[in-house]
Short mmCIF file of C-alpha atoms in Angstrom, two decimals:
data_model
loop_
_atom_site.label_atom_id
_atom_site.label_comp_id
_atom_site.label_asym_id
_atom_site.label_seq_id
_atom_site.Cartn_x
_atom_site.Cartn_y
_atom_site.Cartn_z
CA MET L 1 97.43 123.99 90.41
CA ALA L 2 95.78 126.12 93.02
CA ALA L 3 97.69 127.31 96.04
CA VAL L 4 96.44 125.56 99.17
CA VAL L 5 97.80 126.08 102.65
CA GLY L 6 97.70 123.63 105.58
CA VAL L 7 96.46 125.34 108.72
CA ALA L 8 93.62 124.04 110.84
CA GLY L 9 93.52 120.96 113.05
CA CYS L 10 92.31 117.43 112.52
CA SER L 11 90.47 116.77 115.74
CA THR L 12 90.00 117.77 119.34
CA LEU L 13 91.71 114.67 120.68
CA SER L 14 94.93 115.04 122.61
CA ALA L 15 98.12 114.53 120.64
CA GLY L 16 99.85 111.21 120.89
CA ALA L 17 97.25 109.56 123.12
CA PRO L 18 97.08 105.87 122.20
CA SER L 19 93.62 105.55 123.71
CA PRO L 20 91.88 108.94 123.33
CA THR L 21 88.89 109.54 125.58
CA SER L 22 87.31 112.61 124.02
CA SER L 23 84.08 112.04 122.10
CA THR L 24 84.05 115.28 120.13
CA ALA L 25 85.95 116.34 117.03
CA SER L 26 86.42 119.48 115.02
CA LEU L 27 84.94 119.61 111.54
CA SER L 28 87.09 122.54 110.47
CA ALA L 29 89.10 122.17 107.28
CA VAL L 30 92.69 120.94 107.24
CA TRP L 31 93.53 123.73 104.78
CA SER L 32 92.74 127.40 104.45
CA PRO L 33 91.07 128.71 101.26
CA PRO L 34 93.05 128.44 98.03
CA THR L 35 94.22 131.80 96.71
CA THR L 36 92.88 130.81 93.31
CA ALA L 37 90.14 128.44 92.23
CA PRO L 38 91.26 124.81 91.91
CA PRO L 39 91.70 123.56 88.35
CA VAL L 40 88.90 121.68 86.62
CA PRO L 41 90.03 118.06 86.34
CA SER L 42 90.60 116.81 82.82
CA THR L 43 88.23 114.18 81.48
CA SER L 44 90.69 112.98 78.85
CA SER L 45 91.66 109.30 78.88
CA SER L 46 95.15 110.04 77.56
CA THR L 47 98.21 110.94 79.59
CA PRO L 48 98.22 114.75 80.03
CA ALA L 49 101.07 116.93 78.82
CA PRO L 50 103.27 118.68 81.42
CA PRO L 51 102.39 122.27 82.33
CA PRO L 52 104.14 125.00 80.32
CA GLY L 53 107.77 125.31 81.41
CA ILE L 54 107.81 121.88 83.09
CA ALA L 55 109.78 119.14 81.31
CA LEU L 56 108.68 115.60 82.07
CA ASP L 57 111.22 113.82 84.30
CA ALA L 58 112.83 111.26 82.01
CA GLY L 59 113.90 109.12 84.96
CA ALA L 60 110.43 108.88 86.50
CA ALA L 61 107.73 106.28 85.88
CA GLN L 62 105.40 107.13 83.00
CA PRO L 63 102.35 108.97 84.39
CA LEU L 64 98.99 107.25 84.05
CA ALA L 65 95.83 108.57 82.48
CA ARG L 66 93.25 110.13 84.80
CA SER L 67 91.22 107.62 86.83
CA VAL L 68 89.34 108.12 90.08
CA PRO L 69 91.03 106.45 93.10
CA VAL L 70 88.93 104.10 95.21
CA ARG L 71 91.27 102.41 97.70
CA LEU L 72 94.50 103.25 99.53
CA LEU L 73 96.92 100.67 100.90
CA ILE L 74 100.05 101.44 102.93
CA PRO L 75 101.37 98.08 104.22
CA ALA L 76 104.07 99.57 106.47
CA ILE L 77 101.47 101.20 108.73
CA GLY L 78 98.54 98.86 108.16
CA VAL L 79 96.39 101.27 106.16
CA ASP L 80 93.69 99.72 103.97
CA SER L 81 91.07 102.39 103.34
CA THR L 82 88.45 103.23 100.80
CA LEU L 83 88.70 106.78 99.47
CA MET L 84 86.01 109.45 99.48
CA GLU L 85 85.99 112.62 97.40
CA LEU L 86 87.02 115.92 99.02
CA GLY L 87 86.05 119.18 97.38
CA LEU L 88 85.69 122.72 98.67
CA HIS L 89 83.17 124.26 101.06
CA ASP L 90 81.19 127.32 100.00
CA ASP L 91 83.67 129.50 101.88
CA GLY L 92 86.56 128.10 99.84
CA THR L 93 88.01 125.83 102.55
CA MET L 94 88.78 122.27 101.60
CA GLU L 95 86.55 119.51 102.87
CA VAL L 96 87.97 116.83 105.14
CA PRO L 97 86.60 113.36 105.91
CA PRO L 98 83.72 113.55 108.40
CA ALA L 99 85.29 110.95 110.71
CA GLY L 100 88.54 109.14 111.42
CA PHE L 101 87.95 106.79 108.50
CA PRO L 102 88.13 106.71 105.51
CA ALA L 103 90.82 108.88 103.92
CA GLY L 104 89.83 111.23 101.10
CA TRP L 105 91.34 112.50 97.87
CA TYR L 106 91.20 116.13 96.77
CA THR L 107 89.28 116.33 93.49
CA GLY L 108 90.88 119.65 92.55
CA ALA L 109 94.27 117.95 92.15
CA PRO L 110 95.46 115.26 89.73
CA THR L 111 94.28 111.73 90.45
CA PRO L 112 96.94 109.46 91.98
CA GLY L 113 99.16 108.21 89.17
CA GLU L 114 98.39 111.16 86.92
CA LEU L 115 101.06 113.76 86.18
CA GLY L 116 101.33 116.22 89.06
CA PRO L 117 100.85 116.21 92.85
CA ALA L 118 97.86 114.09 93.90
CA VAL L 119 96.62 114.80 97.43
CA ILE L 120 95.12 112.36 99.95
CA ALA L 121 94.16 113.58 103.42
CA GLY L 122 93.12 111.74 106.55
CA HIS L 123 92.70 112.30 110.27
CA VAL L 124 95.39 111.36 112.77
CA ASP L 125 92.72 110.65 115.38
CA TRP L 126 89.03 111.14 116.11
CA THR L 127 87.36 109.20 118.90
CA GLY L 128 90.32 106.87 118.54
CA PRO L 129 93.26 106.51 116.17
CA GLY L 130 92.41 107.76 112.68
CA VAL L 131 93.39 106.35 109.30
CA PHE L 132 96.70 108.29 109.32
CA TYR L 133 97.52 107.79 113.00
CA ASP L 134 100.92 106.29 112.12
CA LEU L 135 101.66 108.37 109.02
CA HIS L 136 104.60 110.04 110.77
CA THR L 137 106.39 106.67 111.07
CA LEU L 138 106.69 106.16 107.29
CA VAL L 139 110.23 106.22 105.93
CA ALA L 140 111.75 106.65 102.48
CA GLY L 141 111.21 103.51 100.43
CA ASP L 142 107.88 102.50 101.98
CA GLU L 143 105.27 101.49 99.42
CA VAL L 144 101.91 103.20 98.87
CA ARG L 145 99.34 101.64 96.55
CA VAL L 146 96.26 103.34 95.15
CA GLU L 147 93.63 101.26 93.38
CA ARG L 148 91.73 103.10 90.64
CA THR L 149 88.38 102.74 88.89
CA ASP L 150 90.00 101.75 85.59
CA GLY L 151 91.30 98.58 87.26
CA SER L 152 94.89 99.78 87.54
CA THR L 153 96.93 100.21 90.72
CA ALA L 154 99.27 103.17 91.01
CA VAL L 155 102.32 102.12 93.03
CA PHE L 156 104.32 104.83 94.82
CA ARG L 157 107.46 104.90 96.94
CA VAL L 158 107.77 107.35 99.81
CA THR L 159 110.64 109.77 99.27
CA LYS L 160 110.42 111.74 102.53
CA VAL L 161 108.16 112.57 105.45
CA GLU L 162 108.18 116.10 106.83
CA GLU L 163 106.51 117.99 109.68
CA TYR L 164 105.56 121.65 109.17
CA ARG L 165 104.08 124.32 111.36
CA LYS L 166 100.65 125.11 109.96
CA SER L 167 101.59 128.78 110.07
CA ALA L 168 104.49 128.05 107.69
CA PHE L 169 103.01 125.40 105.42
CA PRO L 170 105.12 124.97 102.22
CA THR L 171 102.33 125.45 99.72
CA ASP L 172 104.50 125.43 96.60
CA GLU L 173 106.42 122.30 97.58
CA VAL L 174 103.27 120.36 98.36
CA TYR L 175 100.90 121.60 95.66
CA GLY L 176 103.10 123.15 92.98
CA ASP L 177 103.64 121.73 89.49
CA ILE L 178 106.02 118.79 89.26
CA ALA L 179 107.46 116.87 86.31
CA PHE L 180 106.34 113.43 87.47
CA ALA L 181 103.37 111.67 89.05
CA GLY L 182 103.57 112.44 92.75
CA LEU L 183 101.48 111.84 95.85
CA ARG L 184 101.15 113.82 99.06
CA LEU L 185 99.61 112.16 102.13
CA ILE L 186 98.60 114.78 104.70
CA THR L 187 97.45 114.66 108.30
CA CYS L 188 97.96 116.58 111.54
CA GLY L 189 100.78 116.25 114.03
CA GLY L 190 102.95 118.02 116.54
CA SER L 191 101.61 119.51 119.75
CA PHE L 192 97.90 119.62 120.46
CA ASN L 193 96.59 123.09 121.35
CA LYS L 194 93.83 122.68 123.92
CA ARG L 195 92.78 126.29 123.49
CA THR L 196 92.10 126.03 119.75
CA GLY L 197 91.25 122.33 119.71
CA HIS L 198 93.75 121.68 116.92
CA TYR L 199 97.21 120.28 116.35
CA GLU L 200 99.93 122.80 115.64
CA ASP L 201 101.59 121.02 112.72
CA ASN L 202 100.93 119.06 109.53
CA ILE L 203 102.65 115.79 108.64
CA VAL L 204 103.23 115.37 104.90
CA ALA L 205 104.49 112.16 103.30
CA PHE L 206 105.83 112.73 99.79
CA ALA L 207 105.85 109.85 97.30
CA GLU L 208 106.63 109.25 93.62
CA LEU L 209 105.02 106.85 91.15
CA VAL L 210 107.21 103.83 90.44
CA GLY L 211 104.80 101.56 88.57
#
């Protein structure tokens, strides 16, 4: 899939403030422009084949057919959010949700449950805590559920949660081809830069389909 790099901030609110007081928020994208155009999502109802050179992980859950996600649930941090579509702006930067809620899924990536790295993004704060305010507290083993339009629910388990400087975002690890159905939950974190109005880091929770 296309190379996408996490750079810009999520909001102008101060980092770590439990009761933010600012009433403004940046609308800049969480990611910088992809170096190549994002892939056109498949409309096939069958499970897609792995990319050339990628062998399907025999120990992983069987990937699901493509189906648009509509709801995200993360019980460990109290997330129960509808999902909006996120595409690209005319300048090639990825869209982000226009407010602290809901979260959004990137339509240029696989749908959650489909083979490959699905991507869901959300704000850490806005005029108050955002949908992914507590994303950094997830631990390996926590459950993530994504309800889909075909009536199925893709169930994931978190494998790790990492924090990266936006200037050194691991594009290949987050967005590169994988041999199983994966999920990446992305928000902002780290120190808040008052000069730029953005956080310095990205928080990424990695998860794998288990059922």
